[in-house]
Coordinates of C-alpha atoms and ligand atoms in Angstrom, one line a residue:
M11 CA 0.1 0.1 -0.1
P12 CA 1.6 3.6 -0.7
V13 CA 2.2 6.0 1.9
S14 CA 1.3 9.7 2.4
V15 CA 3.8 12.2 3.6
T16 CA 3.4 14.9 5.7
I17 CA 5.7 17.9 6.2
D18 CA 4.9 19.5 9.1
H19 CA 6.1 22.8 10.0
V20 CA 9.8 21.8 9.0
E21 CA 12.2 24.7 9.5
K22 CA 16.3 23.9 8.3
Y23 CA 19.0 26.3 9.2
F24 CA 23.2 25.8 7.9
G25 CA 24.5 28.0 10.5
S26 CA 22.5 31.3 10.3
F27 CA 21.2 30.5 6.6
H28 CA 17.5 29.8 7.0
A29 CA 17.3 27.4 4.3
L30 CA 13.5 26.0 4.9
Q31 CA 11.0 28.2 6.7
D32 CA 8.0 26.9 7.8
V33 CA 7.8 23.9 5.2
N34 CA 4.1 22.2 5.2
I35 CA 3.5 19.8 2.6
Q36 CA 0.7 17.3 2.5
I37 CA 1.5 14.6 0.0
Q38 CA -1.2 11.9 -0.7
P39 CA -0.6 7.8 -1.1
G40 CA 0.4 6.8 -4.6
E41 CA 0.8 11.0 -5.6
L42 CA 4.0 11.9 -7.9
F43 CA 4.4 14.9 -6.7
F44 CA 7.2 17.8 -7.4
L45 CA 9.3 20.3 -5.8
L46 CA 9.6 23.1 -8.1
G47 CA 11.6 26.1 -8.1
P48 CA 14.8 27.6 -8.9
S49 CA 18.1 27.1 -8.0
G50 CA 19.3 27.7 -4.2
C51 CA 15.6 27.5 -3.3
G52 CA 15.8 25.0 -1.0
K53 CA 14.3 21.8 -3.0
T54 CA 16.8 19.3 -2.4
T55 CA 17.7 20.0 1.2
L56 CA 13.9 19.3 1.8
L57 CA 14.2 15.9 -0.2
R58 CA 17.3 15.1 2.0
C59 CA 15.0 15.9 5.4
I60 CA 12.8 13.9 4.2
A61 CA 15.4 10.9 3.0
G62 CA 17.1 11.4 6.7
F63 CA 20.5 13.1 5.4
H64 CA 19.8 16.4 7.0
A65 CA 18.0 16.8 10.5
P66 CA 15.5 19.7 10.5
E67 CA 15.9 22.2 13.7
S68 CA 12.5 22.3 14.0
G69 CA 8.8 20.6 12.6
R70 CA 8.0 16.7 11.8
I71 CA 8.1 14.6 8.9
L72 CA 5.3 11.8 8.5
M73 CA 4.9 8.7 6.5
G74 CA 2.0 7.9 7.1
D75 CA 1.2 7.9 10.8
E76 CA 4.9 7.5 11.3
D77 CA 6.8 10.1 12.8
I78 CA 10.3 9.6 11.0
T79 CA 12.0 12.9 11.8
N80 CA 14.9 10.7 13.6
L81 CA 14.9 7.7 12.5
P82 CA 18.7 7.4 10.4
P83 CA 18.2 7.3 6.3
Y84 CA 18.7 3.3 6.2
K85 CA 14.9 2.6 8.0
R86 CA 12.9 5.2 6.6
D87 CA 12.2 3.1 3.5
T88 CA 12.8 5.4 0.7
G89 CA 14.6 4.8 -2.2
M90 CA 16.8 7.5 -4.0
M91 CA 17.4 8.4 -7.8
F92 CA 20.5 11.1 -8.1
Q93 CA 21.2 13.3 -11.1
S94 CA 24.3 11.3 -11.1
Y95 CA 23.7 7.5 -11.7
A96 CA 26.5 6.6 -9.3
L97 CA 26.6 3.0 -10.8
W98 CA 29.5 1.0 -10.4
P99 CA 31.5 1.0 -13.5
H100 CA 33.0 -2.8 -12.2
M101 CA 29.4 -4.7 -11.8
T102 CA 27.2 -6.0 -14.4
L103 CA 23.6 -4.5 -14.1
E104 CA 22.4 -6.8 -12.4
Q105 CA 25.0 -7.0 -9.5
N106 CA 24.5 -3.5 -9.5
V107 CA 20.4 -3.8 -8.9
A108 CA 21.2 -6.2 -6.3
F109 CA 23.6 -4.3 -4.2
G110 CA 20.9 -2.8 -1.8
L111 CA 19.1 -6.1 -1.0
E112 CA 22.6 -7.4 -0.3
M113 CA 23.2 -4.7 2.5
R114 CA 20.0 -5.6 3.6
K115 CA 20.9 -9.6 4.2
V116 CA 18.0 -10.7 2.0
P117 CA 18.2 -14.4 0.7
R118 CA 20.0 -15.4 -2.8
A119 CA 17.2 -17.1 -4.3
E120 CA 14.5 -13.9 -3.6
I121 CA 17.5 -11.1 -4.7
R122 CA 17.4 -13.3 -7.7
E123 CA 14.1 -12.9 -8.5
R124 CA 13.4 -9.1 -7.4
V125 CA 16.6 -8.1 -9.6
R126 CA 15.2 -10.6 -12.5
V127 CA 11.6 -7.9 -12.0
A128 CA 13.3 -4.6 -11.3
L129 CA 15.0 -4.8 -14.7
D130 CA 12.0 -5.9 -16.4
H131 CA 9.8 -3.0 -15.1
V132 CA 12.5 -0.8 -16.9
H133 CA 12.5 -3.2 -20.1
L134 CA 16.2 -4.0 -19.6
A135 CA 16.0 -7.6 -18.5
D136 CA 18.2 -9.1 -21.1
R137 CA 21.0 -6.8 -20.6
A138 CA 21.1 -8.1 -16.9
K139 CA 25.1 -9.2 -17.8
S140 CA 26.0 -6.1 -19.1
R141 CA 28.3 -3.3 -17.5
P142 CA 27.3 0.4 -17.0
N143 CA 29.8 1.6 -19.9
Q144 CA 28.0 -0.5 -22.7
L145 CA 24.8 1.0 -21.8
S146 CA 23.3 4.7 -23.3
G147 CA 23.2 7.4 -21.3
G148 CA 19.2 6.9 -20.8
Q149 CA 19.5 3.1 -20.1
Q150 CA 22.0 3.7 -17.1
Q151 CA 19.1 5.9 -16.1
R152 CA 16.8 3.1 -15.9
V153 CA 19.1 0.9 -14.4
A154 CA 19.6 3.8 -11.1
L155 CA 15.1 3.9 -11.2
A156 CA 15.6 -0.3 -10.9
R157 CA 18.2 0.1 -8.0
A158 CA 15.8 2.7 -6.2
L159 CA 13.0 0.3 -6.9
V160 CA 14.3 -2.9 -5.9
I161 CA 14.5 -2.6 -2.5
D162 CA 10.7 -2.0 -2.2
P163 CA 10.5 1.4 -0.8
K164 CA 7.5 3.1 0.4
C165 CA 8.8 6.0 -1.3
L166 CA 11.0 6.8 -4.6
L167 CA 12.6 10.2 -3.8
L168 CA 14.2 11.7 -6.9
D169 CA 16.5 14.2 -7.1
E170 CA 17.0 15.8 -10.7
P171 CA 17.1 12.8 -12.3
L172 CA 17.0 13.6 -15.6
S173 CA 19.1 16.3 -15.7
N174 CA 22.2 14.6 -17.5
L175 CA 20.1 13.7 -20.2
D176 CA 20.1 14.9 -23.9
A177 CA 16.6 16.5 -24.6
K178 CA 14.4 13.9 -26.6
L179 CA 15.7 11.2 -24.1
R180 CA 14.7 13.2 -21.3
L181 CA 11.3 13.2 -22.8
E182 CA 10.8 9.5 -23.0
M183 CA 12.4 9.0 -19.5
R184 CA 9.9 11.6 -17.6
Q185 CA 7.0 9.0 -19.4
E186 CA 8.7 5.9 -18.4
I187 CA 9.1 7.3 -14.6
R188 CA 5.4 8.2 -14.8
R189 CA 4.8 4.9 -15.9
I190 CA 6.9 2.9 -13.5
C191 CA 5.5 4.9 -10.2
K192 CA 1.8 4.6 -11.0
Q193 CA 2.1 0.8 -12.1
Q194 CA 3.9 0.5 -8.7
E195 CA 1.5 2.5 -6.7
L196 CA 4.3 4.3 -5.5
T197 CA 4.4 7.7 -3.8
A198 CA 7.2 9.7 -5.3
I199 CA 8.8 12.7 -4.6
Y200 CA 10.6 14.7 -7.1
V201 CA 13.0 17.5 -7.6
T202 CA 13.1 19.7 -10.3
H203 CA 14.0 23.3 -11.7
D204 CA 12.4 22.2 -14.8
Q205 CA 8.7 23.4 -15.0
K206 CA 8.0 21.7 -18.2
E207 CA 8.9 18.1 -16.8
A208 CA 6.8 19.1 -13.8
L209 CA 4.1 20.4 -15.4
S210 CA 4.0 17.5 -17.7
I211 CA 4.1 14.3 -15.2
A212 CA 3.1 15.9 -11.7
D213 CA -0.1 15.0 -10.4
R214 CA 0.5 17.8 -8.4
L215 CA 3.6 20.3 -7.4
A216 CA 5.2 23.1 -4.5
V217 CA 6.8 25.9 -6.2
M218 CA 9.6 27.1 -3.7
K219 CA 11.5 30.0 -3.6
S220 CA 14.1 31.4 -0.9
G221 CA 12.9 28.1 1.7
V222 CA 9.4 29.2 1.5
V223 CA 6.4 27.2 -0.4
Q224 CA 4.8 29.7 -2.3
Q225 CA 2.4 27.6 -4.1
V226 CA 0.8 23.9 -4.1
G227 CA -1.4 22.7 -6.3
S228 CA -1.9 20.7 -9.4
P229 CA 0.0 21.7 -12.9
A230 CA -3.3 23.3 -14.3
E231 CA -4.1 24.7 -10.9
V232 CA -0.9 26.2 -10.4
Y233 CA -0.6 27.6 -14.1
R234 CA -3.7 28.8 -14.3
N235 CA -4.3 30.7 -11.0
P236 CA -0.8 31.7 -9.8
V237 CA -0.6 33.2 -6.4
N238 CA 1.5 35.6 -7.2
R239 CA 4.0 37.3 -9.6
F240 CA 6.7 34.7 -8.9
V241 CA 5.0 31.5 -9.6
A242 CA 3.1 33.2 -12.2
G243 CA 6.9 33.8 -14.2
F244 CA 8.1 30.6 -13.4
I245 CA 5.5 28.6 -14.2
G246 CA 5.5 29.4 -17.6
E247 CA 5.6 32.5 -19.4
C248 CA 3.8 35.7 -18.2
N249 CA 3.8 39.4 -19.2
F250 CA 3.3 41.8 -16.1
L251 CA 2.2 45.4 -16.2
E252 CA 1.8 47.5 -13.1
G253 CA -1.3 49.4 -12.9
A254 CA -4.2 51.0 -10.6
V255 CA -7.6 50.0 -10.1
E256 CA -9.8 52.5 -11.6
S257 CA -13.5 51.0 -10.2
R258 CA -14.9 47.9 -8.9
G259 CA -18.3 46.3 -9.9
D260 CA -20.0 43.1 -9.5
A261 CA -18.5 41.3 -12.5
G262 CA -15.0 42.4 -12.1
A263 CA -12.8 46.1 -12.1
K264 CA -11.0 48.3 -14.5
I265 CA -7.6 48.4 -14.0
K266 CA -5.5 51.4 -15.4
T267 CA -2.1 50.8 -17.0
P268 CA 0.5 53.7 -18.5
Y269 CA -0.6 51.1 -21.8
G270 CA -4.0 51.1 -21.8
T271 CA -7.0 50.3 -19.5
F272 CA -7.9 46.5 -18.5
V273 CA -11.0 44.9 -17.4
T274 CA -10.5 41.9 -15.5
T275 CA -13.0 39.0 -14.1
R276 CA -10.1 37.6 -11.7
C277 CA -9.9 39.8 -8.7
A278 CA -10.3 39.5 -5.5
D279 CA -13.8 41.3 -3.8
T280 CA -11.4 43.6 -1.7
L281 CA -9.8 45.1 -4.3
S282 CA -10.8 48.9 -4.1
P283 CA -10.1 51.8 -6.5
G284 CA -6.6 53.1 -5.7
T285 CA -5.0 49.9 -5.3
F286 CA -1.6 49.5 -6.9
V287 CA -1.7 46.0 -9.0
T288 CA 0.2 43.5 -11.3
L289 CA -1.5 42.1 -14.0
G290 CA -0.4 39.2 -15.5
I291 CA -1.4 38.2 -19.1
R292 CA -0.3 34.7 -20.8
P293 CA 1.1 34.9 -24.2
E294 CA -1.3 32.5 -25.2
S295 CA -4.0 35.0 -24.0
V296 CA -3.1 37.5 -26.5
R297 CA -5.4 37.7 -29.3
F298 CA -4.9 38.8 -33.2
D299 CA -8.8 38.4 -34.2
T300 CA -11.2 41.1 -33.8
P301 CA -12.2 42.0 -30.5
P302 CA -16.1 41.8 -29.1
A303 CA -15.9 45.9 -28.9
E304 CA -13.0 48.6 -29.2
G305 CA -12.0 50.2 -25.9
A306 CA -11.1 48.5 -22.9
N307 CA -8.6 45.1 -23.3
V308 CA -7.6 46.2 -26.7
L309 CA -4.0 47.4 -27.4
A310 CA -2.5 48.6 -30.4
G311 CA 1.6 48.2 -30.9
T312 CA 4.2 47.6 -33.1
A313 CA 5.1 44.4 -34.3
Q314 CA 8.6 43.0 -33.2
E315 CA 10.8 39.9 -34.0
T316 CA 9.4 36.3 -34.1
V317 CA 10.7 33.5 -32.3
Y318 CA 9.8 30.0 -33.3
L319 CA 8.8 27.6 -30.9
G320 CA 8.0 24.9 -33.3
E321 CA 4.2 24.6 -32.5
V322 CA 3.7 28.6 -32.0
A323 CA 5.7 31.4 -32.6
Q324 CA 6.1 34.1 -30.7
R325 CA 5.7 37.9 -31.2
V326 CA 7.3 40.8 -29.4
I327 CA 4.6 43.8 -29.2
R328 CA 6.2 47.0 -28.8
L329 CA 3.5 49.3 -26.6
S330 CA 4.3 52.7 -26.2
S331 CA 2.5 55.0 -23.6
S332 CA 1.1 58.4 -24.0
E333 CA 2.0 59.0 -20.5
K334 CA 5.8 60.5 -20.3
N335 CA 8.7 59.0 -19.6
V336 CA 7.2 55.8 -19.6
E337 CA 9.6 53.3 -21.5
P338 CA 7.9 51.1 -24.2
F339 CA 6.2 47.7 -22.7
Q340 CA 7.6 44.9 -24.9
L341 CA 4.5 42.4 -24.5
K342 CA 4.9 38.7 -26.0
A343 CA 2.1 36.9 -27.5
S344 CA 1.5 33.7 -29.0
E345 CA 0.5 33.2 -32.2
L346 CA -0.3 29.7 -34.0
N347 CA -0.3 31.1 -36.9
P348 CA 2.6 33.7 -37.2
L349 CA 1.3 35.2 -40.6
V350 CA -1.7 37.1 -38.9
A351 CA 0.6 38.9 -36.2
G352 CA 2.2 41.2 -38.5
T353 CA 5.6 41.7 -39.8
P354 CA 8.2 43.7 -38.2
G355 CA 7.7 47.4 -37.9
E356 CA 3.3 47.1 -38.5
T357 CA 0.9 48.4 -36.2
V358 CA -1.2 45.6 -34.9
R359 CA -4.1 45.9 -32.5
V360 CA -4.6 42.7 -30.2
W361 CA -6.7 42.2 -27.3
V362 CA -7.2 40.2 -24.1
A363 CA -10.8 38.4 -22.8
P364 CA -11.6 39.9 -19.4
D365 CA -11.1 36.5 -17.9
Q366 CA -7.5 36.1 -19.3
V367 CA -6.3 38.8 -17.2
M368 CA -4.6 37.8 -14.1
V369 CA -4.3 40.0 -11.1
L370 CA -1.4 39.5 -8.4
Q371 CA 0.3 40.5 -5.9
Ligands
ATP403 P1 19.6 23.3 -7.2 O1 18.5 23.2 -8.2 O2 20.5 24.2 -7.6 O3 20.0 22.0 -6.6 P2 18.0 23.5 -4.6 O4 17.1 24.2 -5.0 O5 18.1 22.2 -4.4 O6 19.3 24.1 -5.7 P3 19.5 23.4 -2.3 O7 20.7 22.4 -2.6 O8 18.9 22.7 -1.6 O9 18.7 24.3 -3.0 O10 20.3 24.6 -1.2 C1 19.5 25.5 -0.4 C2 20.2 26.6 0.0 O11 20.9 25.8 1.1 C3 21.4 26.9 -0.9 O12 21.6 28.8 -0.5 C4 22.6 26.5 -0.6 O13 23.9 26.8 -1.0 C5 22.6 25.9 0.9 N1 23.0 24.7 1.4 C6 22.7 23.3 0.8 N2 23.2 22.7 1.9 C7 24.2 23.7 2.6 C8 25.0 22.8 3.6 N3 25.3 21.3 3.6 N4 26.2 23.6 4.0 C9 25.4 25.0 3.8 N5 24.5 25.4 3.2 C10 23.8 24.8 2.4

């Protein structure tokens, strides 16, 4: 049975440096949960606290109902997979995978069977007698996964497991990791700074900044309703415009910015006229078709360069302000058909639907 993992008011210091600040996360049994954030935000520190390599100064870590805060790592039933595969080059794959079971004094016949099953799960049963240097990077990563899985952990901990692989292999392996976690009903906690990796396979994720959890939710929740400017900019791309509330009605608010006025239906009831706010507009929310009505949410600008991103083209539109001393704003807009977005230098009109204008802290 998969277990829940509870992180309860965890604090961690390195000397006077406050690496984890009152971290509270509840991970459900069988969930594939991501810790996401920029370099140095404390992801690995939190993972190492869960594994038992760091002791928090205060707070508790529970696996199911059991308080494991003070248990040594080898008593925690966690399997760990690191960025470097850390395979022993002189051992065959089956010897590499068997190592953890030998350390636990599991009987020989059982070791043989469990290693076979683990290698089978990662589709490498036929390479059991090979050595690591005879395998590709992706295959070596699978062996590392088999080695973490073979001890039958209650919780799998993954620390940037794919960062050594090229882009294509990373795509394949992330689906593979999700498949295995779901097939084995494992609770897994996965650290990465790659938001695409997290968005594509996470059940839920926590976004961290400077040791503080900013938001916990499903990829769609966090992408659609980021709690603040940091999360909006870290998960996906976002245009930020500063403005002030002009009026507030039942249907939403009118926000005045130096580049135009926006009506938004996505704002708190407490927002009052005169309050300064940041608006967040995703590039894919910027539209080039005819707006329902002229006026609010329609912006005119000059088309700038195009960046092709494969499935979409990203246009930069230079919005200028009628106010004095306001720099032009480079609005990013994604468009499936780059031809509608104007050639560089051309004047274009774009608009944003009121339910796509986010109001951020
Ligand atoms: P990355 O993505 O770069 O691995 P991270 O979010 O995993 O970053 P951590 O490794 O958790 O970050 O580090 C968080 C902060 O704690 C960093 O500023 C780091 O320098 C500091 N830190 C981590 N381990 C130690 C340690 N053993 N002693 C002192 N400071 C540490």
